[in-house]
mmCIF file of C-alpha atoms and ligand atoms in Angstrom:
data_model
loop_
_atom_site.group_PDB
_atom_site.id
_atom_site.type_symbol
_atom_site.label_atom_id
_atom_site.label_comp_id
_atom_site.label_asym_id
_atom_site.label_seq_id
_atom_site.Cartn_x
_atom_site.Cartn_y
_atom_site.Cartn_z
ATOM 1 C CA MET B 82 -95.197 58.189 -6.464
ATOM 2 C CA ALA B 83 -97.350 59.722 -3.755
ATOM 3 C CA ASP B 84 -96.085 60.513 -0.282
ATOM 4 C CA TYR B 85 -96.653 57.846 2.320
ATOM 5 C CA MET B 86 -99.580 57.704 4.768
ATOM 6 C CA ILE B 87 -99.081 57.848 8.493
ATOM 7 C CA ARG B 88 -101.508 55.345 10.009
ATOM 8 C CA ASP B 89 -103.413 55.625 13.280
ATOM 9 C CA GLY B 90 -101.413 54.604 16.285
ATOM 10 C CA VAL B 91 -97.984 55.650 14.975
ATOM 11 C CA TRP B 92 -97.551 58.661 17.268
ATOM 12 C CA LYS B 93 -98.937 56.777 20.262
ATOM 13 C CA SER B 94 -96.596 53.813 19.655
ATOM 14 C CA LEU B 95 -93.654 56.176 19.459
ATOM 15 C CA ALA B 96 -94.704 58.142 22.562
ATOM 16 C CA ASN B 97 -95.180 54.922 24.588
ATOM 17 C CA PHE B 98 -91.880 53.368 23.553
ATOM 18 C CA ARG B 99 -89.103 53.146 26.169
ATOM 19 C CA LEU B 100 -85.591 51.941 25.372
ATOM 20 C CA PRO B 101 -84.815 49.018 27.679
ATOM 21 C CA GLU B 102 -81.588 48.990 29.729
ATOM 22 C CA SER B 103 -80.206 46.066 27.794
ATOM 23 C CA LEU B 104 -80.627 46.146 24.036
ATOM 24 C CA GLY B 105 -78.753 43.196 22.565
ATOM 25 C CA PHE B 106 -78.707 42.989 18.784
ATOM 26 C CA GLY B 107 -81.928 42.754 16.773
ATOM 27 C CA ILE B 108 -84.015 41.890 19.818
ATOM 28 C CA VAL B 109 -85.765 45.150 20.653
ATOM 29 C CA LEU B 110 -88.147 46.218 17.915
ATOM 30 C CA ALA B 111 -88.776 49.810 16.921
ATOM 31 C CA PRO B 112 -92.476 50.616 17.412
ATOM 32 C CA VAL B 113 -93.100 51.593 13.783
ATOM 33 C CA MET B 114 -92.603 50.014 10.367
ATOM 34 C CA TYR B 115 -93.117 50.929 6.712
ATOM 35 C CA SER B 116 -94.979 48.915 4.107
ATOM 36 C CA ALA B 117 -95.765 49.238 0.386
ATOM 37 C CA THR B 118 -97.134 46.641 -1.998
ATOM 38 C CA TYR B 119 -96.571 45.883 -5.655
ATOM 39 C CA SER B 120 -99.225 44.472 -7.946
ATOM 40 C CA GLU B 121 -100.335 44.818 -11.555
ATOM 41 C CA GLY B 122 -97.100 46.561 -12.396
ATOM 42 C CA GLN B 123 -97.509 49.333 -9.818
ATOM 43 C CA TRP B 124 -96.350 50.236 -6.357
ATOM 44 C CA SER B 125 -99.006 51.277 -3.871
ATOM 45 C CA GLN B 126 -98.746 54.337 -1.718
ATOM 46 C CA GLY B 127 -96.484 53.466 1.204
ATOM 47 C CA GLU B 128 -97.562 53.624 4.813
ATOM 48 C CA LEU B 129 -95.901 54.114 8.158
ATOM 49 C CA LEU B 130 -97.732 52.063 10.765
ATOM 50 C CA PRO B 131 -97.277 50.684 14.269
ATOM 51 C CA TYR B 132 -95.038 47.598 14.342
ATOM 52 C CA GLY B 133 -97.151 44.446 14.314
ATOM 53 C CA PRO B 134 -98.180 41.295 12.446
ATOM 54 C CA ILE B 135 -98.822 41.424 8.713
ATOM 55 C CA GLU B 136 -101.183 39.352 6.614
ATOM 56 C CA ILE B 137 -99.733 37.091 3.952
ATOM 57 C CA LEU B 138 -101.471 34.384 1.919
ATOM 58 C CA PRO B 139 -100.285 30.922 2.994
ATOM 59 C CA GLY B 140 -99.506 30.098 -0.655
ATOM 60 C CA ALA B 141 -97.235 33.132 -1.130
ATOM 61 C CA ARG B 142 -93.999 32.309 -2.934
ATOM 62 C CA ALA B 143 -91.954 33.967 -0.187
ATOM 63 C CA LEU B 144 -93.076 31.140 2.107
ATOM 64 C CA HIS B 145 -92.509 28.280 -0.352
ATOM 65 C CA PHE B 146 -89.702 29.340 -2.650
ATOM 66 C CA ALA B 147 -87.796 31.680 -0.310
ATOM 67 C CA GLU B 148 -88.616 34.541 -2.651
ATOM 68 C CA GLN B 149 -87.204 37.296 -0.507
ATOM 69 C CA VAL B 150 -84.249 39.685 -0.344
ATOM 70 C CA PHE B 151 -83.192 42.044 2.411
ATOM 71 C CA GLU B 152 -80.640 44.565 3.568
ATOM 72 C CA GLY B 153 -78.965 45.452 6.830
ATOM 73 C CA MET B 154 -78.031 49.077 7.419
ATOM 74 C CA LYS B 155 -77.572 51.329 10.418
ATOM 75 C CA ALA B 156 -78.608 54.800 11.568
ATOM 76 C CA TYR B 157 -76.466 56.500 14.228
ATOM 77 C CA ARG B 158 -77.131 59.349 16.613
ATOM 78 C CA VAL B 159 -74.124 59.658 18.876
ATOM 79 C CA GLY B 160 -74.160 63.064 20.592
ATOM 80 C CA ARG B 161 -76.269 64.618 17.835
ATOM 81 C CA PRO B 162 -79.935 65.571 17.514
ATOM 82 C CA VAL B 163 -80.297 64.252 13.966
ATOM 83 C CA ALA B 164 -79.690 60.677 12.810
ATOM 84 C CA ASN B 165 -77.443 59.698 9.948
ATOM 85 C CA LEU B 166 -77.162 56.645 7.723
ATOM 86 C CA PHE B 167 -73.952 55.051 6.449
ATOM 87 C CA ARG B 168 -73.455 54.211 2.743
ATOM 88 C CA ALA B 169 -77.205 53.841 2.282
ATOM 89 C CA ARG B 170 -76.955 54.075 -1.506
ATOM 90 C CA ASP B 171 -74.651 51.064 -1.513
ATOM 91 C CA ASN B 172 -77.237 49.095 0.452
ATOM 92 C CA TYR B 173 -79.869 50.155 -2.050
ATOM 93 C CA ALA B 174 -77.666 49.115 -4.977
ATOM 94 C CA ARG B 175 -77.054 45.707 -3.394
ATOM 95 C CA MET B 176 -80.759 45.190 -2.669
ATOM 96 C CA ARG B 177 -81.527 45.979 -6.268
ATOM 97 C CA ARG B 178 -78.925 43.468 -7.477
ATOM 98 C CA SER B 179 -80.263 40.866 -5.031
ATOM 99 C CA ALA B 180 -83.829 41.384 -6.304
ATOM 100 C CA GLU B 181 -82.670 41.122 -9.917
ATOM 101 C CA ARG B 182 -80.848 37.863 -9.154
ATOM 102 C CA LEU B 183 -84.125 36.426 -7.823
ATOM 103 C CA ALA B 184 -86.109 37.860 -10.773
ATOM 104 C CA MET B 185 -88.096 40.050 -8.344
ATOM 105 C CA HIS B 186 -89.319 43.534 -9.193
ATOM 106 C CA PRO B 187 -86.681 45.774 -7.603
ATOM 107 C CA VAL B 188 -87.908 48.481 -5.245
ATOM 108 C CA PRO B 189 -87.475 51.854 -7.004
ATOM 109 C CA GLU B 190 -84.762 53.959 -5.351
ATOM 110 C CA PRO B 191 -87.129 56.818 -4.299
ATOM 111 C CA LEU B 192 -89.452 54.304 -2.612
ATOM 112 C CA PHE B 193 -86.542 52.636 -0.813
ATOM 113 C CA PHE B 194 -85.372 55.967 0.582
ATOM 114 C CA GLU B 195 -88.882 57.137 1.416
ATOM 115 C CA ALA B 196 -89.281 53.997 3.521
ATOM 116 C CA VAL B 197 -85.884 54.076 5.215
ATOM 117 C CA ASN B 198 -86.134 57.812 5.922
ATOM 118 C CA ALA B 199 -89.682 57.435 7.268
ATOM 119 C CA VAL B 200 -88.669 54.748 9.771
ATOM 120 C CA VAL B 201 -85.369 56.357 10.783
ATOM 121 C CA GLY B 202 -86.947 59.835 10.900
ATOM 122 C CA ALA B 203 -89.799 58.586 13.094
ATOM 123 C CA CYS B 204 -87.362 56.740 15.379
ATOM 124 C CA THR B 205 -84.836 59.593 15.717
ATOM 125 C CA GLU B 206 -85.537 60.105 19.431
ATOM 126 C CA ILE B 207 -85.234 56.407 20.272
ATOM 127 C CA ILE B 208 -81.908 55.715 18.585
ATOM 128 C CA PRO B 209 -79.510 54.745 21.385
ATOM 129 C CA GLY B 210 -76.685 57.228 21.660
ATOM 130 C CA LYS B 211 -73.612 55.434 23.021
ATOM 131 C CA THR B 212 -70.754 54.708 20.658
ATOM 132 C CA GLY B 213 -71.256 51.307 18.998
ATOM 133 C CA GLN B 214 -75.027 51.520 19.423
ATOM 134 C CA SER B 215 -77.352 52.264 16.528
ATOM 135 C CA LEU B 216 -80.734 51.736 14.962
ATOM 136 C CA TYR B 217 -80.319 48.597 12.833
ATOM 137 C CA VAL B 218 -82.550 49.066 9.797
ATOM 138 C CA ARG B 219 -83.863 46.046 7.929
ATOM 139 C CA PRO B 220 -85.521 46.697 4.539
ATOM 140 C CA PHE B 221 -86.931 43.548 2.921
ATOM 141 C CA LEU B 222 -88.893 42.515 -0.147
ATOM 142 C CA ILE B 223 -91.050 39.392 -0.299
ATOM 143 C CA GLY B 224 -92.886 37.712 -3.173
ATOM 144 C CA THR B 225 -96.550 37.533 -2.168
ATOM 145 C CA GLU B 226 -98.250 35.904 -5.147
ATOM 146 C CA PRO B 227 -99.567 32.442 -4.226
ATOM 147 C CA GLY B 228 -98.855 29.515 -6.519
ATOM 148 C CA TYR B 229 -96.438 26.677 -7.115
ATOM 149 C CA ALA B 230 -95.385 27.551 -10.648
ATOM 150 C CA VAL B 231 -91.665 28.081 -10.223
ATOM 151 C CA ARG B 232 -91.363 31.663 -11.405
ATOM 152 C CA ALA B 233 -91.173 35.037 -9.713
ATOM 153 C CA SER B 234 -94.300 36.539 -8.110
ATOM 154 C CA HIS B 235 -96.240 39.251 -9.877
ATOM 155 C CA SER B 236 -97.003 40.792 -6.492
ATOM 156 C CA ALA B 237 -94.699 41.749 -3.669
ATOM 157 C CA ARG B 238 -94.495 43.578 -0.380
ATOM 158 C CA PHE B 239 -91.653 45.882 0.593
ATOM 159 C CA MET B 240 -91.183 46.654 4.264
ATOM 160 C CA VAL B 241 -88.727 48.346 6.604
ATOM 161 C CA ILE B 242 -88.475 47.382 10.247
ATOM 162 C CA ALA B 243 -85.782 48.485 12.699
ATOM 163 C CA ASN B 244 -84.112 47.552 15.972
ATOM 164 C CA PRO B 245 -82.380 49.849 18.451
ATOM 165 C CA SER B 246 -79.246 47.748 18.970
ATOM 166 C CA GLU B 247 -75.882 47.170 20.556
ATOM 167 C CA ILE B 248 -72.899 45.799 18.642
ATOM 168 C CA TYR B 249 -73.625 42.250 17.338
ATOM 169 C CA ALA B 250 -70.800 40.302 18.993
ATOM 170 C CA THR B 251 -69.314 41.104 22.357
ATOM 171 C CA GLY B 252 -65.717 39.992 22.855
ATOM 172 C CA PRO B 253 -63.530 37.933 20.520
ATOM 173 C CA MET B 254 -65.455 35.430 18.407
ATOM 174 C CA LYS B 255 -64.770 31.709 18.189
ATOM 175 C CA VAL B 256 -65.372 30.410 14.687
ATOM 176 C CA LEU B 257 -65.729 26.795 13.555
ATOM 177 C CA ILE B 258 -64.652 25.729 10.059
ATOM 178 C CA GLU B 259 -67.567 23.981 8.347
ATOM 179 C CA ARG B 260 -66.044 21.111 6.360
ATOM 180 C CA GLU B 261 -69.187 19.258 5.218
ATOM 181 C CA GLN B 262 -71.695 21.805 4.031
ATOM 182 C CA VAL B 263 -71.555 24.967 1.953
ATOM 183 C CA ARG B 264 -73.419 28.217 2.397
ATOM 184 C CA ALA B 265 -73.811 29.041 -1.299
ATOM 185 C CA ALA B 266 -73.370 27.207 -4.587
ATOM 186 C CA ALA B 267 -71.177 28.257 -7.504
ATOM 187 C CA GLY B 268 -73.553 30.098 -9.809
ATOM 188 C CA GLY B 269 -76.162 30.207 -7.031
ATOM 189 C CA VAL B 270 -77.441 33.134 -4.989
ATOM 190 C CA GLY B 271 -74.417 33.632 -2.721
ATOM 191 C CA THR B 272 -73.814 37.203 -3.851
ATOM 192 C CA ALA B 273 -77.443 38.155 -3.164
ATOM 193 C CA LYS B 274 -78.585 39.098 0.325
ATOM 194 C CA THR B 275 -81.405 36.593 0.481
ATOM 195 C CA GLY B 276 -82.714 34.299 3.186
ATOM 196 C CA ALA B 277 -81.806 31.227 1.118
ATOM 197 C CA ASN B 278 -78.108 31.656 1.949
ATOM 198 C CA TYR B 279 -78.891 31.938 5.640
ATOM 199 C CA ALA B 280 -81.190 28.892 5.434
ATOM 200 C CA ALA B 281 -78.340 26.874 3.903
ATOM 201 C CA SER B 282 -76.119 27.941 6.787
ATOM 202 C CA LEU B 283 -78.517 27.234 9.662
ATOM 203 C CA LEU B 284 -77.524 23.619 10.327
ATOM 204 C CA GLY B 285 -73.797 24.402 10.298
ATOM 205 C CA SER B 286 -74.292 27.564 12.359
ATOM 206 C CA THR B 287 -76.483 25.741 14.875
ATOM 207 C CA ARG B 288 -73.879 22.992 15.218
ATOM 208 C CA ALA B 289 -71.175 25.625 15.700
ATOM 209 C CA VAL B 290 -73.183 27.302 18.468
ATOM 210 C CA GLU B 291 -73.888 23.920 20.115
ATOM 211 C CA HIS B 292 -70.123 23.357 20.241
ATOM 212 C CA ASP B 293 -69.646 26.715 21.951
ATOM 213 C CA TYR B 294 -68.513 28.621 18.841
ATOM 214 C CA THR B 295 -69.944 31.977 17.840
ATOM 215 C CA VAL B 296 -70.380 31.300 14.150
ATOM 216 C CA ALA B 297 -69.412 28.929 11.282
ATOM 217 C CA LEU B 298 -66.649 29.711 8.791
ATOM 218 C CA TRP B 299 -67.670 28.733 5.258
ATOM 219 C CA LEU B 300 -65.432 27.331 2.532
ATOM 220 C CA ASP B 301 -65.940 27.620 -1.212
ATOM 221 C CA PRO B 302 -68.489 25.249 -2.749
ATOM 222 C CA THR B 303 -66.196 23.840 -5.462
ATOM 223 C CA SER B 304 -62.809 22.927 -4.000
ATOM 224 C CA ARG B 305 -63.830 23.245 -0.322
ATOM 225 C CA GLU B 306 -60.339 24.653 0.231
ATOM 226 C CA ASN B 307 -60.751 28.417 0.192
ATOM 227 C CA ILE B 308 -62.243 30.625 2.856
ATOM 228 C CA GLU B 309 -65.404 32.407 1.726
ATOM 229 C CA GLU B 310 -67.047 34.195 4.667
ATOM 230 C CA LEU B 311 -68.714 33.769 8.033
ATOM 231 C CA SER B 312 -72.516 33.885 8.004
ATOM 232 C CA GLY B 313 -73.277 37.571 7.604
ATOM 233 C CA MET B 314 -69.637 38.685 7.915
ATOM 234 C CA ASN B 315 -66.541 38.920 5.734
ATOM 235 C CA LEU B 316 -63.111 37.831 7.003
ATOM 236 C CA PHE B 317 -59.714 39.559 7.155
ATOM 237 C CA ALA B 318 -56.330 38.272 8.318
ATOM 238 C CA VAL B 319 -53.098 40.127 9.077
ATOM 239 C CA ILE B 320 -50.346 38.112 7.375
ATOM 240 C CA GLY B 321 -46.876 39.556 7.814
ATOM 241 C CA ASP B 322 -47.528 43.239 7.383
ATOM 242 C CA GLU B 323 -50.371 42.788 4.904
ATOM 243 C CA LEU B 324 -54.113 42.636 5.294
ATOM 244 C CA HIS B 325 -55.620 39.697 3.396
ATOM 245 C CA THR B 326 -59.262 39.036 2.557
ATOM 246 C CA PRO B 327 -60.904 36.510 0.187
ATOM 247 C CA VAL B 328 -61.377 37.987 -3.269
ATOM 248 C CA LEU B 329 -65.059 38.354 -4.167
ATOM 249 C CA ASN B 330 -66.485 35.616 -6.358
ATOM 250 C CA ASP B 331 -69.962 34.394 -7.295
ATOM 251 C CA SER B 332 -70.677 32.857 -3.900
ATOM 252 C CA ILE B 333 -69.449 35.556 -1.455
ATOM 253 C CA LEU B 334 -71.690 38.416 -0.338
ATOM 254 C CA PRO B 335 -69.936 41.702 -1.178
ATOM 255 C CA GLY B 336 -70.000 43.451 2.202
ATOM 256 C CA VAL B 337 -70.324 47.226 2.400
ATOM 257 C CA THR B 338 -68.213 47.136 5.577
ATOM 258 C CA ARG B 339 -65.614 44.947 3.822
ATOM 259 C CA ASP B 340 -65.305 47.547 1.077
ATOM 260 C CA SER B 341 -65.100 50.388 3.630
ATOM 261 C CA LEU B 342 -62.289 48.663 5.561
ATOM 262 C CA ILE B 343 -60.294 48.067 2.386
ATOM 263 C CA MET B 344 -60.563 51.784 1.595
ATOM 264 C CA LEU B 345 -59.631 52.860 5.137
ATOM 265 C CA ALA B 346 -56.683 50.434 5.246
ATOM 266 C CA ARG B 347 -55.300 51.519 1.864
ATOM 267 C CA ALA B 348 -55.761 55.196 2.756
ATOM 268 C CA GLN B 349 -53.308 54.772 5.637
ATOM 269 C CA GLY B 350 -50.756 52.970 3.501
ATOM 270 C CA TRP B 351 -51.532 49.382 4.502
ATOM 271 C CA THR B 352 -51.216 46.760 1.777
ATOM 272 C CA VAL B 353 -54.507 44.946 1.198
ATOM 273 C CA ILE B 354 -54.437 41.687 -0.759
ATOM 274 C CA GLU B 355 -57.703 40.372 -2.187
ATOM 275 C CA LYS B 356 -57.145 36.828 -3.398
ATOM 276 C CA ALA B 357 -58.296 33.258 -2.795
ATOM 277 C CA MET B 358 -57.359 32.296 0.783
ATOM 278 C CA PRO B 359 -56.816 28.535 1.255
ATOM 279 C CA VAL B 360 -57.880 27.678 4.793
ATOM 280 C CA ALA B 361 -54.913 25.259 5.139
ATOM 281 C CA ASP B 362 -52.516 28.156 4.484
ATOM 282 C CA LEU B 363 -54.218 30.359 7.065
ATOM 283 C CA LEU B 364 -54.110 27.652 9.743
ATOM 284 C CA ARG B 365 -50.410 27.028 9.043
ATOM 285 C CA GLN B 366 -49.690 30.764 9.127
ATOM 286 C CA ILE B 367 -51.475 31.115 12.463
ATOM 287 C CA SER B 368 -49.470 28.168 13.849
ATOM 288 C CA ASN B 369 -46.095 29.546 12.705
ATOM 289 C CA GLY B 370 -46.927 33.127 13.692
ATOM 290 C CA GLU B 371 -46.926 34.542 10.127
ATOM 291 C CA CYS B 372 -50.607 35.345 10.588
ATOM 292 C CA SER B 373 -50.875 37.460 13.723
ATOM 293 C CA GLU B 374 -54.532 38.431 13.692
ATOM 294 C CA VAL B 375 -57.898 37.455 12.198
ATOM 295 C CA PHE B 376 -61.109 39.452 12.319
ATOM 296 C CA ALA B 377 -64.587 39.653 10.832
ATOM 297 C CA CYS B 378 -66.607 42.602 9.648
ATOM 298 C CA GLY B 379 -70.164 43.376 8.648
ATOM 299 C CA THR B 380 -72.904 45.918 9.194
ATOM 300 C CA ALA B 381 -74.056 44.136 12.337
ATOM 301 C CA ALA B 382 -70.613 42.948 13.452
ATOM 302 C CA ILE B 383 -68.812 46.244 12.633
ATOM 303 C CA VAL B 384 -65.238 44.908 13.128
ATOM 304 C CA SER B 385 -65.065 41.928 15.495
ATOM 305 C CA PRO B 386 -61.849 40.148 16.495
ATOM 306 C CA ILE B 387 -61.596 36.372 16.104
ATOM 307 C CA GLY B 388 -59.888 34.689 19.064
ATOM 308 C CA VAL B 389 -60.149 31.037 18.047
ATOM 309 C CA ILE B 390 -60.570 29.117 14.790
ATOM 310 C CA GLY B 391 -61.695 25.547 15.425
ATOM 311 C CA ASP B 392 -61.475 22.726 12.891
ATOM 312 C CA ALA B 393 -63.661 19.648 12.487
ATOM 313 C CA ASP B 394 -60.825 17.431 13.768
ATOM 314 C CA GLY B 395 -60.975 19.242 17.108
ATOM 315 C CA ARG B 396 -57.819 21.329 16.592
ATOM 316 C CA ARG B 397 -57.967 24.959 17.620
ATOM 317 C CA TYR B 398 -55.895 27.810 16.223
ATOM 318 C CA GLN B 399 -55.349 31.045 18.127
ATOM 319 C CA PRO B 400 -53.804 34.128 16.521
ATOM 320 C CA ASN B 401 -51.264 35.945 18.732
ATOM 321 C CA THR B 402 -52.973 39.304 18.499
ATOM 322 C CA ILE B 403 -56.585 40.024 19.332
ATOM 323 C CA ASP B 404 -57.984 43.361 18.225
ATOM 324 C CA GLY B 405 -54.812 45.069 17.000
ATOM 325 C CA ARG B 406 -55.437 46.297 13.459
ATOM 326 C CA ALA B 407 -59.099 45.376 13.967
ATOM 327 C CA ARG B 408 -59.369 47.926 16.771
ATOM 328 C CA ILE B 409 -57.703 50.635 14.657
ATOM 329 C CA LEU B 410 -60.083 50.002 11.756
ATOM 330 C CA ARG B 411 -63.134 49.723 14.024
ATOM 331 C CA GLU B 412 -62.365 53.031 15.708
ATOM 332 C CA GLN B 413 -61.770 54.780 12.387
ATOM 333 C CA LEU B 414 -64.914 53.318 10.854
ATOM 334 C CA LEU B 415 -67.135 54.045 13.849
ATOM 335 C CA ALA B 416 -65.812 57.607 14.093
ATOM 336 C CA ILE B 417 -66.969 58.240 10.521
ATOM 337 C CA GLN B 418 -70.235 56.307 10.927
ATOM 338 C CA GLU B 419 -71.062 58.217 14.106
ATOM 339 C CA ARG B 420 -69.969 61.514 12.580
ATOM 340 C CA ARG B 421 -67.301 62.092 15.211
ATOM 341 C CA ALA B 422 -64.625 62.392 12.494
ATOM 342 C CA PRO B 423 -64.568 63.993 9.046
ATOM 343 C CA ASP B 424 -66.143 61.855 6.321
ATOM 344 C CA PRO B 425 -63.808 62.289 3.318
ATOM 345 C CA TYR B 426 -65.689 59.672 1.288
ATOM 346 C CA GLY B 427 -69.166 61.202 1.672
ATOM 347 C CA TRP B 428 -70.402 57.975 3.236
ATOM 348 C CA THR B 429 -72.876 59.468 5.719
ATOM 349 C CA THR B 430 -76.214 61.173 5.062
ATOM 350 C CA GLU B 431 -78.551 62.868 7.544
ATOM 351 C CA VAL B 432 -82.182 61.860 7.954
ATOM 352 C CA VAL B 433 -84.720 64.577 8.658
ATOM 353 C CA PRO B 434 -86.566 63.738 11.928
ATOM 354 C CA LEU B 435 -90.269 63.030 11.539
ATOM 355 C CA VAL B 436 -92.139 65.359 13.839
ATOM 356 C CA LYS B 437 -95.724 64.912 14.979
ATOM 357 C CA PRO B 438 -97.931 67.637 13.494
ATOM 358 C CA ARG B 439 -99.450 69.889 16.177
ATOM 359 C CA SER B 440 -103.006 69.029 15.189
ATOM 360 C CA GLN B 441 -102.603 65.298 16.043
HETATM 361 C C1 COI P 667 -75.880 42.404 8.648
HETATM 362 O O1 COI P 667 -74.740 42.568 9.078
HETATM 363 O O2 COI P 667 -76.576 43.388 8.327
HETATM 364 C C2 COI P 667 -76.480 41.084 8.508
HETATM 365 O O3 COI P 667 -77.478 40.951 7.846
HETATM 366 C C3 COI P 667 -75.876 39.938 9.208
HETATM 367 C C4 COI P 667 -76.867 39.222 10.069
HETATM 368 C C5 COI P 667 -76.230 37.949 10.542
HETATM 369 C C6 COI P 667 -77.342 40.061 11.215
#
């Protein structure tokens, strides 16, 4: 595979870019992006180009059959000249599994890292540097072959865009149990990071937001009794002295942050229980005080406390503790992610900054 091209306008876009005062999450766009295409069994040379619209045929399967997969990862640069990624190989492995689940041609690992490193390397100087801030990196793969035959595309486009960002949720979240709909079907694409799962969640999530909740809490598609996840986040609860989280199944997205928290918790001697979590049990345990704390985690969310769980019947459940163990885990995780603490697991990797050649 050849090295990527740097298109006209890249250096100018970077030089003209100013970080706004207020970043939010996923709102500010990095001024450059990476793109490579797949057709006739081959990947094209990749290119780094100014951020902007792309052309896609209106009949492309991505637009009709939701033939797309993506990842969410972060680059940090807190008090350091060089950016670093967190567990990037795990994001690659998940994107590969997601693509395979949708019968798409997976992006080869060297191409994935060429793209991510190109965007992060180019954006090094514009990564916000306060703790909790980062460059949110969004690799995605879309099926571009037009046609209504229900099969995977023979052509695809792989891109990486990025957003200088704050933490996703500010303050304790209010979550609403979704009793009618499900986010993912048994045997469906719930374990893949694909837009289809988010599409299935949009009505429930929109309703939750309209009722002044932050996000919907999804139950399993079969019994509708067990907690699965929040859209884009996994859930933990402190029950007695133990940390509980739903065991992974074929409709829960296996979060990289979820896995990291389990490792950090166990490393400090906490008991972590991964098993089916009936929502009725959790609500009872919150009411009788057995469950003291509930929190969510994800790449975007990091570790976010949950202050209220609302049910469809209008009842609200409030754990006694907000941000107790969650704060401990968030601080430990962020310290490793931001390279302020030793990284015993080898989770972080540096990205060489992309420097403008003198001749340009
Ligand atoms: C992520 O955490 O990376 C996600 O994709 C979640 C999304 C809701 C922003």
